[in-house]
């Protein structure tokens, strides 16, 4: 069964994103939100791209915009807050990295 990984912290400040990548499976989904949006510019992002298919990588657009983060839509998909809530409710298992 796939898992939804909600990454709320920056890899520049904690090891949460690294821990997430250590346990992630190929059919899992990653959502960057809050300060987790900063992970787009961390070296670990390349590791995430190698482990998870692009359709399963998301960033909460409003959270990225609030942090002045430019989103390359070829490397990650965007979610509205409403879409995030829908995804969480539709997923049987999730873990929050914070």
C-alpha positions as MATLAB code, in Angstrom:
seq = 'XXXXXXXXXXXXXXXXXXXXXXXXXXXXXXXXXXXXXXXXXXXXXXXXXXXXXXXXXXXXXXXXXXXXXXXXXXXXXXXXXXXXXXXXXXXXXXXXXX';
ca = [
       0.000    0.000    0.000;
       1.271    3.445   -0.851;
       1.967    6.124    1.739;
       1.489    9.890    1.606;
       4.532   11.726    3.024;
       3.829   15.296    4.140;
       7.181   17.077    4.482;
       6.821   20.231    6.595;
      10.447   21.020    7.491;
      13.467   22.178    5.563;
      16.417   19.842    5.073;
      18.577   22.920    5.686;
      17.470   22.801    9.354;
      16.476   19.206   10.191;
      17.098   15.667    8.973;
      13.376   14.941    8.482;
      13.517   15.031    4.678;
      16.517   12.679    4.656;
      14.671   10.303    6.985;
      11.650   10.441    4.682;
      13.800    9.549    1.672;
      15.380    6.675    3.607;
      12.017    4.908    4.009;
      10.105    5.984    0.936;
       8.861    3.400   -1.564;
       8.515    3.895   -5.327;
       4.689    4.016   -5.197;
       4.556    6.598   -2.376;
       3.681   10.291   -2.718;
       5.564   13.312   -1.365;
       3.959   16.678   -0.642;
       6.143   19.634    0.350;
       4.344   22.168    2.503;
       5.224   24.882    5.008;
       9.049   25.156    5.270;
       9.332   21.829    3.467;
       8.971   23.896    0.286;
      12.615   24.924    0.723;
      13.626   21.339   -0.075;
      13.237   22.116   -3.770;
      16.617   23.875   -3.610;
      18.345   21.305   -1.369;
      20.706   18.650   -2.780;
      18.362   15.942   -1.457;
      15.751   16.966   -4.029;
      17.673   15.071   -6.727;
      17.480   11.970   -4.541;
      13.713   12.433   -4.262;
      13.437   12.714   -8.051;
      15.319    9.449   -8.441;
      13.057    7.580   -5.982;
       9.589    8.887   -6.815;
       7.931    9.399  -10.200;
       7.090   12.998  -11.080;
       3.303   12.473  -10.895;
       3.712   11.682   -7.170;
       5.717   14.798   -6.228;
       3.754   17.832   -5.076;
       4.223   21.241   -3.506;
       1.503   23.373   -1.939;
       1.510   26.374   -4.242;
       0.326   28.915   -1.649;
       3.076   27.841    0.765;
       5.763   28.136   -1.921;
       4.482   31.563   -2.972;
       4.498   32.764    0.646;
       8.205   31.848    0.766;
       9.001   33.404   -2.646;
       9.980   29.988   -4.047;
       9.899   29.630   -7.807;
       8.230   26.413   -8.902;
       9.612   24.515  -11.893;
       6.505   22.612  -12.985;
       8.694   20.142  -14.886;
      10.127   18.930  -11.557;
       7.088   19.059   -9.277;
       3.311   19.383   -9.399;
       1.414   22.064   -7.536;
      -1.513   21.610   -5.177;
      -4.030   24.101   -3.893;
      -4.972   23.880   -0.237;
      -8.312   22.359   -1.247;
      -6.554   19.752   -3.399;
      -4.223   18.949   -0.495;
      -7.208   18.277    1.758;
      -8.771   16.057   -0.909;
      -5.517   14.109   -1.302;
      -5.173   13.605    2.461;
      -8.766   12.415    2.774;
      -8.375   10.027   -0.177;
      -5.192    8.457    1.206;
      -5.436    5.558    3.608;
      -1.964    6.019    5.184;
       0.082    9.154    5.715;
       3.037   10.360    7.742;
       3.963   13.942    8.546;
       7.648   14.812    8.696;
       8.075   17.805   10.988;
];
